[in-house]
CSV table of C-alpha atoms and ligand atoms in Angstrom, one decimal:
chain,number,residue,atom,x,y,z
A,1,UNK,CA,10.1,-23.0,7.2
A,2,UNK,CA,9.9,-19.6,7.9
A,3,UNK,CA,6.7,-17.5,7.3
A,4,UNK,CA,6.4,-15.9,3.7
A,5,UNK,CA,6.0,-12.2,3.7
A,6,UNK,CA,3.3,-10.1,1.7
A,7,UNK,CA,4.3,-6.8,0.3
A,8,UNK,CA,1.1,-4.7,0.4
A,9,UNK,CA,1.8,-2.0,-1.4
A,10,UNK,CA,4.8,-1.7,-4.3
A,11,UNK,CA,4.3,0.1,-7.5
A,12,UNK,CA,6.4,-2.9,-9.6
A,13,UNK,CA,5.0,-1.7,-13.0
A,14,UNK,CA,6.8,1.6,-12.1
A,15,UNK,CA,9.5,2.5,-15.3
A,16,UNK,CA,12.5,2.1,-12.7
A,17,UNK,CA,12.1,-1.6,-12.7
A,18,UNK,CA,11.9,-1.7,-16.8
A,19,UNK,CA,15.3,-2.7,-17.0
A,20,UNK,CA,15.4,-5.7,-14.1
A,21,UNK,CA,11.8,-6.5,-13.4
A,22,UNK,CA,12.3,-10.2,-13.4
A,23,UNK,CA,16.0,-10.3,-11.7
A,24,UNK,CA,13.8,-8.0,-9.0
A,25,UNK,CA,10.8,-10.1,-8.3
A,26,UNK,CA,13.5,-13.2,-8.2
A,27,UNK,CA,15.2,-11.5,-5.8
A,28,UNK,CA,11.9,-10.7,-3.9
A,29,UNK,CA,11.4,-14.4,-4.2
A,30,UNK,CA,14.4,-15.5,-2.6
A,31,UNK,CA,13.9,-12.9,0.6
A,32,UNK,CA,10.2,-14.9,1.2
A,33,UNK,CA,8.7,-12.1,-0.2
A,34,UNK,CA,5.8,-15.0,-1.2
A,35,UNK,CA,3.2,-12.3,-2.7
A,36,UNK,CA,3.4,-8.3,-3.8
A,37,UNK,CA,0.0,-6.4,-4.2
A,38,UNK,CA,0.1,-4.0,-7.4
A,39,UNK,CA,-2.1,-1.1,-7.4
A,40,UNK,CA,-2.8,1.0,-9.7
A,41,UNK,CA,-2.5,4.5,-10.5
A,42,UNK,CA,-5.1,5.8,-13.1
A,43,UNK,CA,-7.2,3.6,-16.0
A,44,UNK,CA,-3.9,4.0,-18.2
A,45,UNK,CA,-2.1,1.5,-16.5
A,46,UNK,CA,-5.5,-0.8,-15.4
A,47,UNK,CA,-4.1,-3.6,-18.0
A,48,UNK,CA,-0.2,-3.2,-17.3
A,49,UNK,CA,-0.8,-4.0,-13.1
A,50,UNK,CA,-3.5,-6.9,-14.2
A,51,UNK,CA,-1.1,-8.2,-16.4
A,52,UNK,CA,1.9,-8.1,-14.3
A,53,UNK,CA,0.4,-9.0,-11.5
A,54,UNK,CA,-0.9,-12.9,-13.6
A,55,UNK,CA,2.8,-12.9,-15.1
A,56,UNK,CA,4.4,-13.0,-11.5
A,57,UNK,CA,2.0,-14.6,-9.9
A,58,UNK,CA,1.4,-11.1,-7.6
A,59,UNK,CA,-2.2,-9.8,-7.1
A,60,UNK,CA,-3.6,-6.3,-8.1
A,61,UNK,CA,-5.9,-3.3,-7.3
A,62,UNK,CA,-7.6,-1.1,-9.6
A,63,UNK,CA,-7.9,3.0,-8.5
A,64,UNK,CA,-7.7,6.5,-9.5
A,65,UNK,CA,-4.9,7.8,-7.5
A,66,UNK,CA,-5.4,11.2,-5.5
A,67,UNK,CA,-2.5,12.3,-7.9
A,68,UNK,CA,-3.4,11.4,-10.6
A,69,UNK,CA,-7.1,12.9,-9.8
A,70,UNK,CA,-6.2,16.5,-11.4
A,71,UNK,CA,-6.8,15.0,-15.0
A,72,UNK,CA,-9.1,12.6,-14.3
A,73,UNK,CA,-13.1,13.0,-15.3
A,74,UNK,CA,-15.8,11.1,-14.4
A,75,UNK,CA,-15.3,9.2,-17.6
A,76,UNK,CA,-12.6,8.0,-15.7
A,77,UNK,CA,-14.5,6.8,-12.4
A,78,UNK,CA,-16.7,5.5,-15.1
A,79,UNK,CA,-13.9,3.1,-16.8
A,80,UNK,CA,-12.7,2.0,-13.4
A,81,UNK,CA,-16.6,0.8,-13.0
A,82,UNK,CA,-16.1,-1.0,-16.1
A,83,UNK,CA,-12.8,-2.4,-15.5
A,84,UNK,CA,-14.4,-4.0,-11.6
A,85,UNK,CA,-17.0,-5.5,-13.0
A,86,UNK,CA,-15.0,-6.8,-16.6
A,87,UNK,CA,-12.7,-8.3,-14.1
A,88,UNK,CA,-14.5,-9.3,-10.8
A,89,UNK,CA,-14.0,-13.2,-11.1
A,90,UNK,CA,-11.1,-12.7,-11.2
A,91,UNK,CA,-9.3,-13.8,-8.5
A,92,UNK,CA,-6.1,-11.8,-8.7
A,93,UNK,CA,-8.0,-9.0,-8.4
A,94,UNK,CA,-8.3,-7.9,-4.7
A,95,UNK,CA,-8.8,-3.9,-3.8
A,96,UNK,CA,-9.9,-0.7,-5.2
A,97,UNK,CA,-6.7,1.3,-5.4
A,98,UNK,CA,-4.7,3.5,-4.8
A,99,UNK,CA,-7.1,5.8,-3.6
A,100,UNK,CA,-7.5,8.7,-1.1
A,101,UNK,CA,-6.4,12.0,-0.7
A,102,UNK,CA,-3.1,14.2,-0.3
A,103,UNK,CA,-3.0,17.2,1.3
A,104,UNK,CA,0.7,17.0,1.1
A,105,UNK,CA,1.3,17.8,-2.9
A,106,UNK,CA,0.8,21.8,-3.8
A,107,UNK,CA,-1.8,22.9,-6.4
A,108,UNK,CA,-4.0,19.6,-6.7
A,109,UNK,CA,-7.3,20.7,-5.9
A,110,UNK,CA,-9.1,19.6,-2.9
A,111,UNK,CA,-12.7,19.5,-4.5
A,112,UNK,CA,-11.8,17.3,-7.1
A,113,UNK,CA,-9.7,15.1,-5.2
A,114,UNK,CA,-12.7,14.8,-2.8
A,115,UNK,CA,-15.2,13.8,-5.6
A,116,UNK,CA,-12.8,11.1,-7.4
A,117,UNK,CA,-12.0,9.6,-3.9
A,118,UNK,CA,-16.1,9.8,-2.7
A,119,UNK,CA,-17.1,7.7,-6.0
A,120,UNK,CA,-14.5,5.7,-6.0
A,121,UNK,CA,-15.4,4.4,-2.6
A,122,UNK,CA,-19.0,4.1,-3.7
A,123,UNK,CA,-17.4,1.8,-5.8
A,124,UNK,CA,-15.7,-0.7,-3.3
A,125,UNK,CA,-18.9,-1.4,-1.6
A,126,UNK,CA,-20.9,-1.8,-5.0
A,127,UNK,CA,-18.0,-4.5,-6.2
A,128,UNK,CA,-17.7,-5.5,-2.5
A,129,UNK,CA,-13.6,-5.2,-2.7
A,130,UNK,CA,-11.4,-3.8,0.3
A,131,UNK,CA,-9.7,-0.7,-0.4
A,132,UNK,CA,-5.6,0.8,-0.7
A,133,UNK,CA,-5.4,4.2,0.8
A,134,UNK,CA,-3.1,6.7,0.4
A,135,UNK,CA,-3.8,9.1,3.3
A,136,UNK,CA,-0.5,11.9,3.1
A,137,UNK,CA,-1.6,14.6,5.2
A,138,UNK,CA,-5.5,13.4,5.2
A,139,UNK,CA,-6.0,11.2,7.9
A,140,UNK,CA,-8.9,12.8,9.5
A,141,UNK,CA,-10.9,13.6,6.1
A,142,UNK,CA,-10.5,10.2,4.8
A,143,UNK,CA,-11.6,8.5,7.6
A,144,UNK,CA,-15.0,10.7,7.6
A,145,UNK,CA,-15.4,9.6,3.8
A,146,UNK,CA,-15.2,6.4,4.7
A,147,UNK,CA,-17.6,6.7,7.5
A,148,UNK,CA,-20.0,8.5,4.9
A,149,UNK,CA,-19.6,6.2,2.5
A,150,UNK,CA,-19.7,3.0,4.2
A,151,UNK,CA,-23.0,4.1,6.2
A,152,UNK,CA,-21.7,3.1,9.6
A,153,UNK,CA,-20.4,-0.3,8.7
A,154,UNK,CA,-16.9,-1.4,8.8
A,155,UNK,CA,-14.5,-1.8,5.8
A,156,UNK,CA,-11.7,-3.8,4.7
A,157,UNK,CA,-8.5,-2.6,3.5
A,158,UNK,CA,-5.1,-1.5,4.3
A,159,UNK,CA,-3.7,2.8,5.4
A,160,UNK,CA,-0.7,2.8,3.2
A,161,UNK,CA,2.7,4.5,4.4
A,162,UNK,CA,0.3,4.9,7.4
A,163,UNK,CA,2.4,8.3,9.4
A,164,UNK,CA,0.0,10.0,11.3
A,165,UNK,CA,-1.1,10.3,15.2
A,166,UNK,CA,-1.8,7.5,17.5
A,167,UNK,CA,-5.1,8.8,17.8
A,168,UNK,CA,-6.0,8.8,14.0
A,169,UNK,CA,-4.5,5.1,14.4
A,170,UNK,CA,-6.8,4.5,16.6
A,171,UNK,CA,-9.6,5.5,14.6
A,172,UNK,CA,-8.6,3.8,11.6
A,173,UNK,CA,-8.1,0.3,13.3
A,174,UNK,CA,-12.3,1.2,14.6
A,175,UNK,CA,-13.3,1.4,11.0
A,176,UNK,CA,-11.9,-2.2,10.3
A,177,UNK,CA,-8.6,-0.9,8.4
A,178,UNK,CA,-5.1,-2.0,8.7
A,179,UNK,CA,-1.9,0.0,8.8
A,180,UNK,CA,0.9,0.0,6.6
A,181,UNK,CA,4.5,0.4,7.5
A,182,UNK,CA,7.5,0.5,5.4
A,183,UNK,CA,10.6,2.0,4.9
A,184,UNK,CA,10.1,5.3,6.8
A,185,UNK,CA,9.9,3.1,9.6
A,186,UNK,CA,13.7,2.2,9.5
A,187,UNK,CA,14.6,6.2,10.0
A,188,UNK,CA,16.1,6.9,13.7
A,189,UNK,CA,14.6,10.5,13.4
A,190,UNK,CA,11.3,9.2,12.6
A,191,UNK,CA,10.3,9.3,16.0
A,192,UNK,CA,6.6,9.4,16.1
A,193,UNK,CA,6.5,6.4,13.6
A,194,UNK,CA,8.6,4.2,15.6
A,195,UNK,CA,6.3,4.8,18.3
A,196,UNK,CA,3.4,3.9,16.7
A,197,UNK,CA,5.0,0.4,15.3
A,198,UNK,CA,6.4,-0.2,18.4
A,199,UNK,CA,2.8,0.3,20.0
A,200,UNK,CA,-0.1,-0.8,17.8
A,201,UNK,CA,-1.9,-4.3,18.3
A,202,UNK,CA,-0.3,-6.4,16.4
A,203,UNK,CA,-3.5,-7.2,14.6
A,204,UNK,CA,-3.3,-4.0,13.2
A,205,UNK,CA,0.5,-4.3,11.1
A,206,UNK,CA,1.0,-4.9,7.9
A,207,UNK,CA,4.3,-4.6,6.2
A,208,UNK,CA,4.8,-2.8,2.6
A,209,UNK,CA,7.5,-1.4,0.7
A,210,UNK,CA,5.9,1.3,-1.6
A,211,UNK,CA,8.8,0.2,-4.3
A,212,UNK,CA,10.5,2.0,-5.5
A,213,UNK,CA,9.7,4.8,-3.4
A,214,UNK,CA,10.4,5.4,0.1
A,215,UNK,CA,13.7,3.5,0.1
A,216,UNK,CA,14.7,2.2,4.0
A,217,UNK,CA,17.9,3.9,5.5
A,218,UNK,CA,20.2,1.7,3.8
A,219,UNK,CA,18.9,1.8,0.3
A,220,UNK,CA,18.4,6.1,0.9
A,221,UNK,CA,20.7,8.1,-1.0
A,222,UNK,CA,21.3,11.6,0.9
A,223,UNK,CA,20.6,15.2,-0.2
A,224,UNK,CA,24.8,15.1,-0.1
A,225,UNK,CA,25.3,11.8,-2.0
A,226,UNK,CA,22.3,13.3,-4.8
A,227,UNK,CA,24.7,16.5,-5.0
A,228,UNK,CA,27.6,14.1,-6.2
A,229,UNK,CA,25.4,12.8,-8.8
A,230,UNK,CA,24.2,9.7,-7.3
A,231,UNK,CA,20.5,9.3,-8.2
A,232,UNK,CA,18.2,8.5,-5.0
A,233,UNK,CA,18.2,5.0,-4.3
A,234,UNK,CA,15.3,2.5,-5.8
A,235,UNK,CA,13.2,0.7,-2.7
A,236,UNK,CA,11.9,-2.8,-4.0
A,237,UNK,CA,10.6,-5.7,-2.2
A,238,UNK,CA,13.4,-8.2,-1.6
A,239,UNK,CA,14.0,-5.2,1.4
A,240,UNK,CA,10.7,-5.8,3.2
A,241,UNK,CA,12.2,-8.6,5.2
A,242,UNK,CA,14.9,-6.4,6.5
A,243,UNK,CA,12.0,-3.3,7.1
A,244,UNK,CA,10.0,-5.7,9.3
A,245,UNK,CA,13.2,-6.6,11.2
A,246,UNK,CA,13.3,-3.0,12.4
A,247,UNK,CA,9.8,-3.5,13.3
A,248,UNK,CA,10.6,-6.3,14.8
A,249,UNK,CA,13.3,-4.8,17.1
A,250,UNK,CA,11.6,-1.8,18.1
A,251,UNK,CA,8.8,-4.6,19.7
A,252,UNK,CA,11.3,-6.8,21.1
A,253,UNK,CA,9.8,-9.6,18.6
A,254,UNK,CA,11.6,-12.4,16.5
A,255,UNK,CA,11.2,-11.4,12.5
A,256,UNK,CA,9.4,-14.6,12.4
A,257,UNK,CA,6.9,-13.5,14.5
A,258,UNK,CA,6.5,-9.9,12.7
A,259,UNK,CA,6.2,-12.0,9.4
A,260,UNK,CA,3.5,-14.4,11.2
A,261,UNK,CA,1.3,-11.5,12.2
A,262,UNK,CA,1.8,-9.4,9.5
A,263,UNK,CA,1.1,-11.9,6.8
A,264,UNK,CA,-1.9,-13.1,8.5
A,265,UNK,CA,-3.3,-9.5,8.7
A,266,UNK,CA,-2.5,-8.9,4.8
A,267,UNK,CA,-4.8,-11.9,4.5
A,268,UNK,CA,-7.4,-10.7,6.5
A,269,UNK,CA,-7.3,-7.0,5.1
A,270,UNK,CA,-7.6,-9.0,1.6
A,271,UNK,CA,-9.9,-11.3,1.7
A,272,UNK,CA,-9.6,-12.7,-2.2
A,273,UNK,CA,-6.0,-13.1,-1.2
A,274,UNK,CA,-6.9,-15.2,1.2
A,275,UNK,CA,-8.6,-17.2,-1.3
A,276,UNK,CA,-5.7,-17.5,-3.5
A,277,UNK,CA,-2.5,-18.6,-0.8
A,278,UNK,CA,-2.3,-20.7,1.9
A,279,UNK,CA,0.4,-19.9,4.2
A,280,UNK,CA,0.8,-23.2,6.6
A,281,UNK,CA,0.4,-21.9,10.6
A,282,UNK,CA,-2.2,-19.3,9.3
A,283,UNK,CA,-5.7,-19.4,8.6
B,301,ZN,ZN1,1.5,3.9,-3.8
């Protein structure tokens, strides 16, 4: 039987799925996708993520994301304190996120951003949960708020659409994090990407989707094909077994083995997961 895969990160309450959400996860279901991991965005949609993710079975995270940090107030941080510990037995729910920072987006404003991301961190270690970080442009000053916040011990968690150096891979992998590849990674020009998941231990892969955004080559609809009216194509997680078989080329690996690894990693970077499936080969 072949190894289920985990999608890490995929944003399945998004309104792009409104109209197939079941026919989707099915569809997930039948690729081995065994488990998708539903973060959140911002305390509006806190009850939509926990409730989808029971419905399909799926697990969730709860986070202000950088984005969506411009209108958030520390009421907000607040609510997300309130929402971790209202729902910390429960077992479904297994990271703060999405969380981080993005230097990427024009006109958010760094010193808000910052302040969000700091507390919201303080609040992973005071509910003990492994964090989802989005980290566009911000390798460098998210690692040092981890650092700061996790006073010099490691943490769990995963570096979503991880794309930066092999360096700052490097020094995520030191603080205990894993790395998250998905459909950017199926891009021939994408050279410094393909390098790093050719490269990196193992131990430090995990495969995601991001659905529905960054669609894989074959899903991605062209600035020429948009121009004809075609709308850009919707990513979800029935294509994470064909992502990791790019991996698994560019590493001279089986799928199988990508799936092995990769799964086992999720686990590890999730530690209430872990709790909640048992893959058979991996423990
Ligand atoms: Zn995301």
């Amino acid at each position: 039987m072949p190894t289920p895969f985990i999608d890490t990160h995929c944003h399945l309450d998004a309104p792009e799925f409104d109209t197939d959400r079941v026919e989707m996860r099915a569809r997930a279901a039948a690729q081995d996708v065994m488990v998708c991991v539903i973060p959140a965005v911002a305390a509006f949609n806190f009850d939509t993520v926990r409730q989808l993710a029971h419905a399909q079975g799926d697990v969730y995270a709860l986070g202000i994301h950088p984005l969506c940090a411009g209108s958030a107030t520390e009421d907000e941080v607040a609510l997300l304190d309130a929402a971790l510990s209202a729902h910390r037995d429960d077992p479904r729910l297994v990271a703060v996120g999405e969380i981080g920072l993005d230097y990427f987006v024009e006109g958010l404003e760094p010193g808000r951003q910052e302040r969000i991301f700091e507390a919201q961190l303080r609040l992973a270690r005071k509910h003990d949960l492994p964090v989802l970080l989005h980290v566009r442009r911000s390798v460098d000053p998210v690692l040092k708020a981890l650092r700061v916040a996790g006073g010099g011990k490691p943490w769990h968690g995963i570096a979503h659409a991880f794309n930066g150096s092999e360096q700052q891979a490097q020094a995520c992998i030191e603080l205990g994090l894993k790395l998250g590849f998905g459909g950017a990674v199926t891009f021939d020009r994408a050279l410094r990407l393909r390098r790093l998941a050719t490269t990196l231990p193992l131990e430090a892969i995990v495969m995601e989707t991001d659905s529905p955004d960054i669609p894989p080559h074959w899903v991605y609809k062209t600035q020429a094909d948009r121009a004809q009216g075609q709308p850009q194509g919707r990513n979800e997680p029935a294509e994470l077994p064909r992502i990791a078989e790019v991996v698994a080329g560019l590493r001279g690996m089986t799928v199988e083995e990508v799936a092995q690894a990769s799964t086992r990693n999720a686990l590890e970077a999730l530690p209430r997961l872990a709790g909640l499936v048992s893959v058979s080969g991996i423990g």
